[in-house]
Amino acid sequence: MTDREQAVVDAVPTDLFIGGQWRPAAGQQTFDVEDPATAKTLCAVADASPEDGVAALDAAVAAQRSWADHPPRERGEILRRAYQVMMDRQDDLALLMTLEMGKPLAESKGEIAYAAEFFRWFAEEAVRISGGFATAPSGSGRFLVMRQPVGPCLLITPWNFPAAMGSRKIGPAVAAGCTMVIKPAGLTPLSMLALADILRECGLPDGVLNVVPTSRSGRMMEPLIRDGRARKLSFTGSTEVGRTLLEQCSEHIMRTSMELGGNAPFLVFADADLDAAIEGAMTAKMRNIGEACTAANRFYVHADVADEFSARLAERMGALRIGRGTDEGVQVGPLIESKARDKVQQLVDDAVGRGARVLVGGEAVEGPGHFYRPTVLTGVPTDAEMAQAEIFGPVAPITTFTNEDEALADANNTPLGLVSYVYTRDLQRSLRVCERLEAGMVGLNQGLVSNPAAPFGGVKHSGLGREGGSVGIDEFLETKYVAVATG
Ligand code: NAD
């Protein structure tokens, strides 16, 4: 590590953040955080036990009443200050993220801006929580509708966007007047710890936000979910874990938001602007090294343009510079861990075994670090494992189609439904296809949908609820109706 890298890691508090205090885990236990580019340990972080988790929930419950009464303007101003501090420290926060997660520095900087924007967006939403007043249809009596914070929340985030997946939940929870316990992913807890310290510095009262990294996610979280005092669970992660958590939440009928896995189709029609489609494909596939829930996972390209599209995509993918994300000009960092790289290789081998052709890549890069070459496969049969599994790596499998119905049937042939991408210049087809795609979001002639001001979320097994946009705060509010007698 360089001196600057060491300084950035050293500046992060590595204890648990409970009730406004940094404190070690019960029994002083810690776990190591690794740089996936070197497979070396960056630092050790306090490893929360189930008892630490309960202490964090105690703190959130104790702070709930006064936080709900806190003026919305002040709640918003804390978020607005945190937005500014994040942007002022964007370079250091980005370096920290690249060190723990691997993505190239330019992408980490982009994520810090994206993450901070959730704070700015919800700073503005905090003062716009409205209710309703109406006359009963009979004319006798009035309806008063109020929106109130749901109460203490449990938040669980994944490793692939270590800051943004947290701020997308913390922002609306703070704005709505909810307190919270957040458990960041064990692979990337540092960005969240840094964010917590910024919120503390910006005046967030003690106990509103509590952060408990742990190496024992299930053991620590299940008692908190079953405790009954937390009123909401907001989870971002895999569908498999989401299903388990939904079962646990059923005991106390908790409110849930579930941002789960994706398996995005990327459709290129014969009339598409191929330059734009290639640009969009690079973004939709390679953002975050392919480790995104929104990553294009299956490319369906019309037979008339498939050869040209495939050759051009392969050329672009083959030209990308692989390396440690901290190095100047690097475009492809390492995958998060060796297990992830091995899974990508296994999916590629399976597709090739079923007749797919490798245009570029198709293999790992020798370590240290968990690198995999950007890969384009053509002739990928629909029964290949990667048609149903999230690849979560830099692999673009291409299949051809000859008509719209076939393309839509292939695109929708998955239990998941987070996002789809469509490239066509035909307006009527655009609307038809957008309507028929089974997805919570569609990128129409663009390869990036994420925006703090828009509602992000999926259908089918990709989840429940939406984050961001003007509906994002609703996930943290209850509606109370008061029936008013008028005599
Ligand atoms: P994961 O489900 O393995 O883990 C997500 C989080 O849940 C982590 O913090 C993990 O420690 C925790 N966890 C794991 N088991 C748990 C349990 N039994 N009880 C409580 N917590 C538990 O997912 P991941 O590998 O970290 O992230 C990748 C997955 O997340 C992919 O499927 C991706 O599509 C999905 N994702 C979805 C979105 C979205 O907005 N829809 C965004 C990013 C990632």
Coordinates of C-alpha atoms and ligand atoms in Angstrom, one line a residue:
M1 CA 0.0 0.0 0.0
T2 CA 1.2 3.6 -0.7
D3 CA 1.4 6.0 2.2
R4 CA -1.8 7.8 1.0
E5 CA -3.7 4.5 0.8
Q6 CA -2.5 3.6 4.3
A7 CA -3.6 7.0 5.6
V8 CA -7.0 6.7 4.1
V9 CA -7.5 3.3 5.7
D10 CA -6.1 4.5 9.0
A11 CA -8.6 7.4 9.1
V12 CA -11.7 5.1 9.1
P13 CA -13.1 4.1 12.5
T14 CA -13.1 0.4 12.7
D15 CA -15.2 -0.2 15.8
L16 CA -19.0 -0.6 16.0
F17 CA -21.1 2.6 16.0
I18 CA -23.8 2.3 18.7
G19 CA -25.7 5.0 20.4
G20 CA -23.4 7.7 19.0
Q21 CA -20.2 6.0 20.4
W22 CA -17.5 4.0 18.7
R23 CA -16.9 0.9 20.7
P24 CA -15.2 -2.5 20.2
A25 CA -17.3 -5.7 19.8
A26 CA -18.1 -7.7 22.9
G27 CA -15.2 -10.0 23.5
Q28 CA -13.0 -7.6 21.3
Q29 CA -13.6 -9.9 18.3
T30 CA -12.5 -8.6 14.9
F31 CA -12.5 -9.8 11.3
D32 CA -10.2 -8.8 8.4
V33 CA -11.1 -6.8 5.4
E34 CA -9.2 -7.7 2.2
D35 CA -8.1 -5.7 -0.9
P36 CA -9.4 -8.0 -3.7
A37 CA -6.7 -6.7 -6.1
T38 CA -3.8 -8.0 -3.9
A39 CA -5.6 -10.5 -1.7
K40 CA -3.8 -8.7 1.2
T41 CA -5.5 -7.6 4.5
L42 CA -6.3 -3.9 4.7
C43 CA -7.3 -3.8 8.3
A44 CA -9.4 -5.5 11.0
V45 CA -12.9 -4.4 11.9
A46 CA -14.9 -5.0 15.0
D47 CA -17.0 -8.2 14.6
A48 CA -20.5 -7.6 16.1
S49 CA -22.0 -10.5 18.1
P50 CA -25.7 -11.0 18.5
E51 CA -25.5 -9.2 21.9
D52 CA -23.9 -6.2 20.1
G53 CA -26.7 -6.3 17.6
V54 CA -29.3 -6.1 20.4
A55 CA -27.4 -3.2 22.0
A56 CA -27.6 -1.4 18.6
L57 CA -31.3 -2.1 18.4
D58 CA -31.7 -0.8 22.0
A59 CA -30.1 2.4 21.0
A60 CA -32.3 2.8 17.9
V61 CA -35.4 2.1 19.9
A62 CA -34.4 4.6 22.6
A63 CA -33.8 7.3 20.1
Q64 CA -37.0 6.7 18.0
R65 CA -39.5 9.0 19.8
S66 CA -37.3 12.1 20.0
W67 CA -36.0 11.6 16.4
A68 CA -39.6 11.4 15.1
D69 CA -40.3 14.7 16.8
H70 CA -37.2 16.3 15.4
P71 CA -38.1 19.1 12.9
P72 CA -38.1 17.8 9.4
R73 CA -36.1 20.9 8.3
E74 CA -33.3 19.9 10.6
R75 CA -33.4 16.3 9.6
G76 CA -33.0 17.5 6.0
E77 CA -30.2 19.8 6.9
I78 CA -28.2 17.1 8.5
L79 CA -28.5 15.1 5.2
R80 CA -27.6 18.2 3.1
R81 CA -24.5 18.7 5.2
A82 CA -23.5 15.1 4.8
Y83 CA -24.0 15.4 1.0
Q84 CA -21.5 18.3 1.0
V85 CA -19.0 16.6 3.2
M86 CA -19.0 13.5 1.0
M87 CA -18.4 15.6 -2.1
D88 CA -15.6 17.5 -0.4
R89 CA -14.0 14.2 0.5
Q90 CA -14.9 12.4 -2.7
D91 CA -11.3 11.5 -3.6
D92 CA -10.5 9.9 -0.2
L93 CA -13.8 8.1 0.0
A94 CA -13.4 6.8 -3.5
L95 CA -9.9 5.5 -2.8
L96 CA -11.2 3.7 0.3
M97 CA -13.9 2.1 -1.7
T98 CA -11.6 1.0 -4.4
L99 CA -9.3 -0.5 -1.8
E100 CA -12.0 -2.6 -0.2
M101 CA -14.1 -3.4 -3.3
G102 CA -11.8 -3.3 -6.3
K103 CA -13.7 -1.1 -8.8
P104 CA -11.6 1.4 -10.7
L105 CA -11.1 4.8 -9.0
A106 CA -13.2 6.7 -11.6
E107 CA -16.1 4.4 -10.9
S108 CA -15.7 4.8 -7.1
K109 CA -15.8 8.5 -7.5
G110 CA -19.0 8.1 -9.5
E111 CA -20.4 6.0 -6.7
I112 CA -19.6 8.5 -4.0
A113 CA -21.4 11.2 -6.1
Y114 CA -24.3 8.9 -6.6
A115 CA -24.4 7.9 -2.9
A116 CA -24.2 11.6 -1.8
E117 CA -27.0 12.5 -4.1
F118 CA -29.3 10.3 -2.2
F119 CA -28.6 12.5 0.9
R120 CA -29.3 15.6 -1.1
W121 CA -32.4 14.2 -2.7
F122 CA -33.9 13.1 0.6
A123 CA -32.8 16.3 2.3
E124 CA -35.3 17.9 0.0
E125 CA -38.0 15.3 0.5
A126 CA -37.8 15.6 4.4
V127 CA -39.9 18.7 4.3
R128 CA -42.4 17.5 1.7
I129 CA -44.0 14.7 3.7
S130 CA -47.7 15.5 3.2
G131 CA -51.0 14.1 4.4
G132 CA -54.5 14.6 3.4
F133 CA -57.9 16.0 4.4
A134 CA -61.2 15.2 2.8
T135 CA -64.9 15.4 3.3
A136 CA -66.5 12.0 3.7
P137 CA -68.7 11.1 0.6
S138 CA -71.8 11.3 2.9
G139 CA -70.9 14.8 3.8
S140 CA -70.9 13.9 7.5
G141 CA -67.4 13.5 9.0
R142 CA -64.0 14.3 7.7
F143 CA -60.9 12.2 6.8
L144 CA -57.6 13.3 8.2
V145 CA -54.6 11.3 6.8
M146 CA -51.2 11.6 8.4
R147 CA -47.9 10.1 7.5
Q148 CA -45.7 8.9 10.3
P149 CA -42.3 7.3 10.5
V150 CA -42.6 3.4 10.6
G151 CA -40.3 3.2 13.6
P152 CA -36.9 1.6 14.1
C153 CA -35.5 0.0 11.0
L154 CA -33.1 -2.8 10.2
L155 CA -31.0 -2.1 7.1
I156 CA -28.8 -4.7 5.3
T157 CA -26.6 -3.9 2.4
P158 CA -24.4 -5.8 -0.1
W159 CA -20.7 -5.4 -1.0
N160 CA -21.0 -4.3 -4.7
F161 CA -22.0 -0.6 -4.0
P162 CA -20.6 -0.2 -0.5
A163 CA -21.8 3.5 -0.1
A164 CA -24.8 4.0 -2.4
M165 CA -26.7 1.0 -1.2
G166 CA -26.4 2.4 2.3
S167 CA -27.2 6.0 1.6
R168 CA -30.2 4.9 -0.5
K169 CA -31.7 3.5 2.7
I170 CA -30.3 5.9 5.3
G171 CA -31.3 9.0 3.4
P172 CA -35.1 8.3 3.3
A173 CA -35.0 6.7 6.8
V174 CA -33.4 9.9 8.3
A175 CA -35.7 12.1 6.3
A176 CA -38.8 10.2 7.4
G177 CA -37.8 10.3 11.1
C178 CA -36.8 6.6 11.5
T179 CA -33.9 5.4 13.6
M180 CA -31.9 2.4 12.3
V181 CA -29.4 -0.4 12.7
I182 CA -27.4 -1.0 9.6
K183 CA -25.4 -4.1 8.8
P184 CA -23.0 -3.5 5.9
A185 CA -21.6 -6.5 3.9
G186 CA -18.7 -8.1 5.7
L187 CA -16.5 -7.9 2.6
T188 CA -16.8 -4.1 2.4
P189 CA -17.7 -2.5 5.7
L190 CA -15.2 0.5 5.6
S191 CA -17.2 2.8 3.3
M192 CA -20.2 2.5 5.6
L193 CA -18.2 3.1 8.7
A194 CA -16.7 6.2 7.0
L195 CA -20.3 7.4 6.1
A196 CA -21.5 6.9 9.7
D197 CA -18.7 9.1 10.9
I198 CA -19.6 11.8 8.4
L199 CA -23.3 11.7 9.6
R200 CA -22.1 11.9 13.2
E201 CA -19.9 14.9 12.3
C202 CA -22.9 16.5 10.5
G203 CA -25.0 16.4 13.7
L204 CA -27.0 13.2 13.5
P205 CA -28.2 12.6 17.1
D206 CA -26.9 9.7 19.0
G207 CA -28.7 6.4 18.4
V208 CA -30.4 7.4 15.1
L209 CA -27.9 5.4 13.1
N210 CA -26.1 2.4 14.5
V211 CA -23.6 0.4 12.4
V212 CA -22.7 -3.2 13.2
P213 CA -20.4 -5.0 10.8
T214 CA -20.2 -8.7 11.4
S215 CA -18.8 -11.9 10.0
R216 CA -21.9 -13.7 11.3
S217 CA -24.8 -12.0 9.4
G218 CA -27.5 -14.6 10.0
R219 CA -26.7 -15.2 13.6
M220 CA -26.6 -11.5 14.4
M221 CA -29.6 -10.4 12.3
E222 CA -32.2 -13.1 13.0
P223 CA -32.6 -12.3 16.7
L224 CA -33.0 -8.6 15.8
I225 CA -35.7 -9.4 13.2
R226 CA -37.5 -11.7 15.6
D227 CA -37.2 -9.2 18.5
G228 CA -40.4 -7.4 17.5
R229 CA -39.2 -3.9 18.3
A230 CA -37.9 -3.1 14.8
R231 CA -40.8 -2.3 12.5
K232 CA -39.2 -2.5 9.1
L233 CA -36.5 -4.4 7.3
S234 CA -34.9 -2.9 4.2
F235 CA -32.6 -5.4 2.4
T236 CA -30.5 -5.3 -0.7
G237 CA -28.8 -8.5 -1.7
S238 CA -29.5 -11.8 -3.3
T239 CA -33.0 -13.3 -3.9
E240 CA -32.0 -16.4 -1.9
V241 CA -31.1 -14.4 1.3
G242 CA -34.1 -12.1 0.7
R243 CA -36.5 -15.0 0.8
T244 CA -35.1 -16.2 4.1
L245 CA -35.4 -12.7 5.6
L246 CA -39.0 -12.4 4.3
E247 CA -39.9 -15.6 6.2
Q248 CA -38.3 -14.2 9.4
C249 CA -40.1 -10.9 9.0
S250 CA -43.4 -12.7 8.8
E251 CA -43.3 -13.5 12.5
H252 CA -43.9 -9.8 13.4
I253 CA -45.5 -8.8 10.1
M254 CA -42.7 -6.3 9.5
R255 CA -42.7 -3.9 6.7
T256 CA -40.1 -5.0 4.1
S257 CA -38.3 -3.5 1.2
M258 CA -36.5 -6.1 -0.9
E259 CA -34.0 -5.0 -3.5
L260 CA -32.9 -8.4 -4.8
G261 CA -31.1 -10.1 -7.7
G262 CA -31.3 -9.3 -11.4
N263 CA -30.9 -11.1 -14.7
A264 CA -31.2 -8.2 -17.2
P265 CA -31.8 -8.9 -20.9
F266 CA -30.3 -6.4 -23.4
L267 CA -32.3 -6.4 -26.6
V268 CA -30.9 -5.0 -29.8
F269 CA -33.3 -4.7 -32.7
A270 CA -32.3 -4.5 -36.4
D271 CA -33.2 -0.8 -36.5
A272 CA -31.1 0.1 -33.5
D273 CA -28.4 2.8 -33.6
L274 CA -25.5 0.3 -33.3
D275 CA -23.0 3.0 -32.0
A276 CA -25.4 3.8 -29.2
A277 CA -26.1 0.1 -28.6
I278 CA -22.4 -0.7 -28.2
E279 CA -21.9 2.3 -25.8
G280 CA -24.9 1.2 -23.8
A281 CA -23.8 -2.4 -23.8
M282 CA -20.4 -1.4 -22.4
T283 CA -22.0 0.6 -19.6
A284 CA -24.7 -2.0 -18.8
K285 CA -22.2 -4.8 -18.8
M286 CA -19.0 -3.3 -17.5
R287 CA -20.2 -0.9 -14.8
N288 CA -18.8 -2.2 -11.6
I289 CA -16.9 -5.0 -13.5
G290 CA -20.2 -6.6 -14.2
E291 CA -20.9 -7.0 -10.5
A292 CA -24.2 -5.0 -10.5
C293 CA -27.7 -6.2 -10.0
T294 CA -28.5 -4.0 -13.1
A295 CA -25.7 -5.7 -15.2
A296 CA -26.8 -6.8 -18.6
N297 CA -26.8 -10.6 -18.2
R298 CA -28.1 -11.8 -21.5
F299 CA -27.8 -10.1 -24.9
Y300 CA -30.5 -10.8 -27.5
V301 CA -29.5 -9.3 -30.8
H302 CA -31.4 -9.4 -34.1
A303 CA -29.8 -11.9 -36.5
D304 CA -29.3 -9.1 -39.2
V305 CA -27.0 -7.1 -36.9
A306 CA -25.7 -9.8 -34.6
D307 CA -22.3 -10.4 -36.3
E308 CA -21.5 -6.7 -36.4
F309 CA -22.7 -6.1 -32.9
S310 CA -20.7 -9.1 -31.5
A311 CA -17.5 -8.2 -33.3
R312 CA -17.6 -4.5 -32.2
L313 CA -18.4 -5.4 -28.6
A314 CA -15.6 -8.0 -28.6
E315 CA -13.2 -5.4 -29.9
R316 CA -14.2 -2.9 -27.2
M317 CA -14.1 -5.5 -24.4
G318 CA -10.7 -6.8 -25.5
A319 CA -9.2 -3.3 -25.4
L320 CA -10.1 -2.6 -21.8
R321 CA -7.2 -2.2 -19.4
I322 CA -7.2 -4.6 -16.5
G323 CA -5.5 -3.9 -13.2
R324 CA -5.6 -2.7 -9.6
G325 CA -8.4 -0.1 -9.5
T326 CA -6.1 2.5 -7.9
D327 CA -3.8 2.6 -10.9
E328 CA -4.2 5.4 -13.5
G329 CA -6.2 4.3 -16.6
V330 CA -7.4 1.0 -15.3
Q331 CA -10.9 0.1 -16.5
V332 CA -11.4 -3.4 -15.1
G333 CA -10.6 -4.2 -11.5
P334 CA -10.7 -7.6 -9.7
L335 CA -13.8 -9.5 -8.8
I336 CA -14.6 -9.3 -5.2
E337 CA -13.2 -12.8 -4.1
S338 CA -11.8 -15.9 -5.6
K339 CA -15.1 -17.7 -5.2
A340 CA -16.8 -15.1 -7.4
R341 CA -14.1 -15.5 -10.1
D342 CA -14.4 -19.3 -10.0
K343 CA -18.2 -19.1 -10.4
V344 CA -17.7 -16.9 -13.5
Q345 CA -15.3 -19.4 -15.0
Q346 CA -17.7 -22.3 -14.3
L347 CA -20.5 -20.4 -16.1
V348 CA -18.3 -19.7 -19.1
D349 CA -17.1 -23.3 -19.2
D350 CA -20.7 -24.5 -19.1
A351 CA -21.8 -22.3 -22.0
V352 CA -18.8 -23.3 -24.1
G353 CA -19.5 -26.9 -23.3
R354 CA -23.0 -26.4 -24.7
G355 CA -21.6 -24.9 -28.0
A356 CA -21.0 -21.2 -27.3
R357 CA -18.0 -19.6 -29.0
V358 CA -15.5 -17.3 -27.2
L359 CA -14.9 -14.2 -29.2
V360 CA -12.6 -12.6 -26.6
G361 CA -11.6 -13.4 -23.0
G362 CA -12.9 -16.6 -21.5
E363 CA -10.3 -16.9 -18.8
A364 CA -9.1 -15.6 -15.5
V365 CA -5.9 -13.5 -15.2
E366 CA -3.2 -15.0 -13.0
G367 CA -3.2 -13.5 -9.4
P368 CA -2.6 -12.0 -7.0
G369 CA -6.1 -10.7 -7.0
H370 CA -9.2 -12.1 -8.5
F371 CA -9.2 -10.8 -12.0
Y372 CA -11.2 -12.1 -15.0
R373 CA -10.8 -11.1 -18.6
P374 CA -13.7 -9.2 -20.2
T375 CA -15.4 -11.9 -22.3
V376 CA -17.8 -12.0 -25.2
L377 CA -19.5 -15.3 -26.1
T378 CA -21.7 -15.9 -29.1
G379 CA -24.2 -18.6 -29.9
V380 CA -25.0 -19.1 -26.2
P381 CA -27.9 -21.6 -26.1
T382 CA -30.9 -20.7 -24.0
D383 CA -30.3 -23.7 -21.8
A384 CA -26.8 -22.5 -20.7
E385 CA -26.6 -22.0 -16.9
M386 CA -25.8 -18.3 -17.4
A387 CA -29.2 -17.7 -19.0
Q388 CA -30.7 -18.2 -15.5
A389 CA -27.8 -17.3 -13.1
E390 CA -26.5 -13.9 -12.3
I391 CA -23.1 -13.9 -13.9
F392 CA -21.8 -11.0 -11.7
G393 CA -18.7 -10.7 -13.8
P394 CA -17.4 -9.2 -17.1
V395 CA -19.0 -11.7 -19.4
A396 CA -21.4 -10.8 -22.3
P397 CA -23.3 -13.8 -23.7
I398 CA -25.0 -13.1 -27.0
T399 CA -27.9 -15.0 -28.5
T400 CA -29.7 -14.1 -31.7
F401 CA -33.4 -13.6 -32.4
T402 CA -35.5 -13.1 -35.6
N403 CA -38.7 -11.4 -34.4
E404 CA -40.1 -9.3 -31.6
D405 CA -42.2 -12.0 -30.0
E406 CA -39.3 -14.3 -29.7
A407 CA -37.1 -11.6 -28.2
L408 CA -39.7 -10.8 -25.6
A409 CA -40.3 -14.4 -24.7
D410 CA -36.6 -14.9 -24.2
A411 CA -36.2 -11.7 -22.3
N412 CA -39.1 -12.6 -19.9
N413 CA -38.0 -16.2 -19.5
T414 CA -36.7 -15.7 -16.0
P415 CA -38.2 -15.5 -12.5
L416 CA -36.3 -12.2 -12.0
G417 CA -37.4 -8.8 -13.2
L418 CA -35.2 -5.9 -12.1
V419 CA -34.2 -4.1 -15.3
S420 CA -34.2 -4.6 -19.1
Y421 CA -32.5 -2.7 -21.8
V422 CA -33.9 -2.1 -25.3
Y423 CA -32.3 -0.6 -28.4
T424 CA -34.6 0.4 -31.2
R425 CA -35.3 3.6 -33.2
D426 CA -38.9 2.6 -33.8
L427 CA -41.2 4.6 -31.5
Q428 CA -44.2 2.2 -31.6
R429 CA -41.9 -0.8 -31.0
S430 CA -40.3 1.0 -28.1
L431 CA -43.5 1.5 -26.3
R432 CA -44.8 -2.0 -27.1
V433 CA -41.7 -3.6 -25.8
C434 CA -41.3 -1.4 -22.7
E435 CA -44.9 -2.3 -21.8
R436 CA -44.4 -6.1 -22.3
L437 CA -41.1 -6.5 -20.5
E438 CA -41.5 -7.9 -17.1
A439 CA -39.2 -5.6 -15.2
G440 CA -39.3 -2.8 -12.7
M441 CA -37.1 -0.6 -14.9
V442 CA -36.3 -0.3 -18.5
G443 CA -33.3 1.4 -20.1
L444 CA -34.7 2.6 -23.5
N445 CA -31.7 3.4 -25.7
Q446 CA -29.6 3.9 -22.7
G447 CA -27.4 1.5 -20.6
L448 CA -27.8 3.1 -17.2
V449 CA -31.0 3.5 -15.3
S450 CA -29.8 4.3 -11.7
N451 CA -30.7 7.8 -10.6
P452 CA -31.5 9.0 -7.0
A453 CA -34.5 11.0 -8.3
A454 CA -36.1 7.9 -10.0
P455 CA -37.9 4.9 -8.4
F456 CA -35.5 2.0 -8.4
G457 CA -36.7 -1.6 -7.9
G458 CA -37.8 -4.8 -9.4
V459 CA -40.8 -7.1 -10.0
K460 CA -41.2 -10.9 -9.6
H461 CA -38.2 -12.4 -7.7
S462 CA -36.3 -9.1 -8.0
G463 CA -38.0 -7.7 -5.0
L464 CA -40.6 -5.5 -3.3
G465 CA -40.8 -1.7 -3.0
R466 CA -38.8 1.1 -4.6
E467 CA -35.8 3.1 -3.5
G468 CA -35.2 6.7 -4.6
G469 CA -37.5 9.1 -6.4
S470 CA -40.5 10.7 -4.7
V471 CA -41.8 7.3 -3.6
G472 CA -38.5 6.3 -1.9
I473 CA -39.6 8.0 1.4
D474 CA -42.9 6.2 1.4
E475 CA -41.1 2.9 2.3
F476 CA -40.3 4.5 5.6
L477 CA -43.7 6.0 6.4
E478 CA -46.9 4.6 7.7
T479 CA -50.3 6.1 6.8
K480 CA -52.7 6.8 9.6
Y481 CA -56.3 7.7 8.9
V482 CA -58.2 9.7 11.5
A483 CA -62.0 9.6 11.2
V484 CA -63.3 13.0 12.4
A485 CA -66.8 13.4 13.6
T486 CA -68.4 16.7 12.5
G487 CA -71.6 16.2 14.5
Ligands
NAD1 P1 -26.0 -11.5 -0.2 O1 -27.5 -11.8 -0.3 O2 -25.1 -12.7 -0.1 O3 -25.7 -10.5 1.0 C1 -26.3 -9.3 1.1 C2 -26.2 -8.8 2.5 O4 -27.0 -9.7 3.3 C3 -24.8 -8.8 3.1 O5 -24.7 -7.8 4.0 C4 -24.7 -10.2 3.8 O6 -23.8 -10.2 4.8 C5 -26.1 -10.2 4.4 N1 -26.6 -11.6 4.7 C6 -26.3 -12.8 4.1 N2 -26.9 -13.8 4.7 C7 -27.7 -13.2 5.6 C8 -28.7 -13.8 6.6 N3 -28.9 -15.1 6.6 N4 -29.3 -12.9 7.4 C9 -29.0 -11.6 7.3 N5 -28.2 -11.0 6.5 C10 -27.5 -11.9 5.6 O7 -25.7 -10.7 -1.5 P2 -24.3 -10.0 -2.0 O8 -23.4 -11.1 -2.5 O9 -23.7 -9.2 -0.9 O10 -24.7 -9.0 -3.1 C11 -25.0 -9.4 -4.4 C12 -26.5 -9.6 -4.6 O11 -27.2 -8.4 -4.3 C13 -26.8 -9.9 -6.1 O12 -27.8 -10.9 -6.1 C14 -27.3 -8.6 -6.6 O13 -28.1 -8.7 -7.7 C15 -28.0 -8.0 -5.4 N6 -28.2 -6.6 -5.4 C16 -29.4 -6.1 -5.7 C17 -29.5 -4.7 -5.8 C18 -30.9 -4.1 -6.0 O14 -31.0 -2.9 -5.8 N7 -31.9 -4.9 -6.5 C19 -28.4 -3.9 -5.7 C20 -27.2 -4.4 -5.4 C21 -27.1 -5.8 -5.3

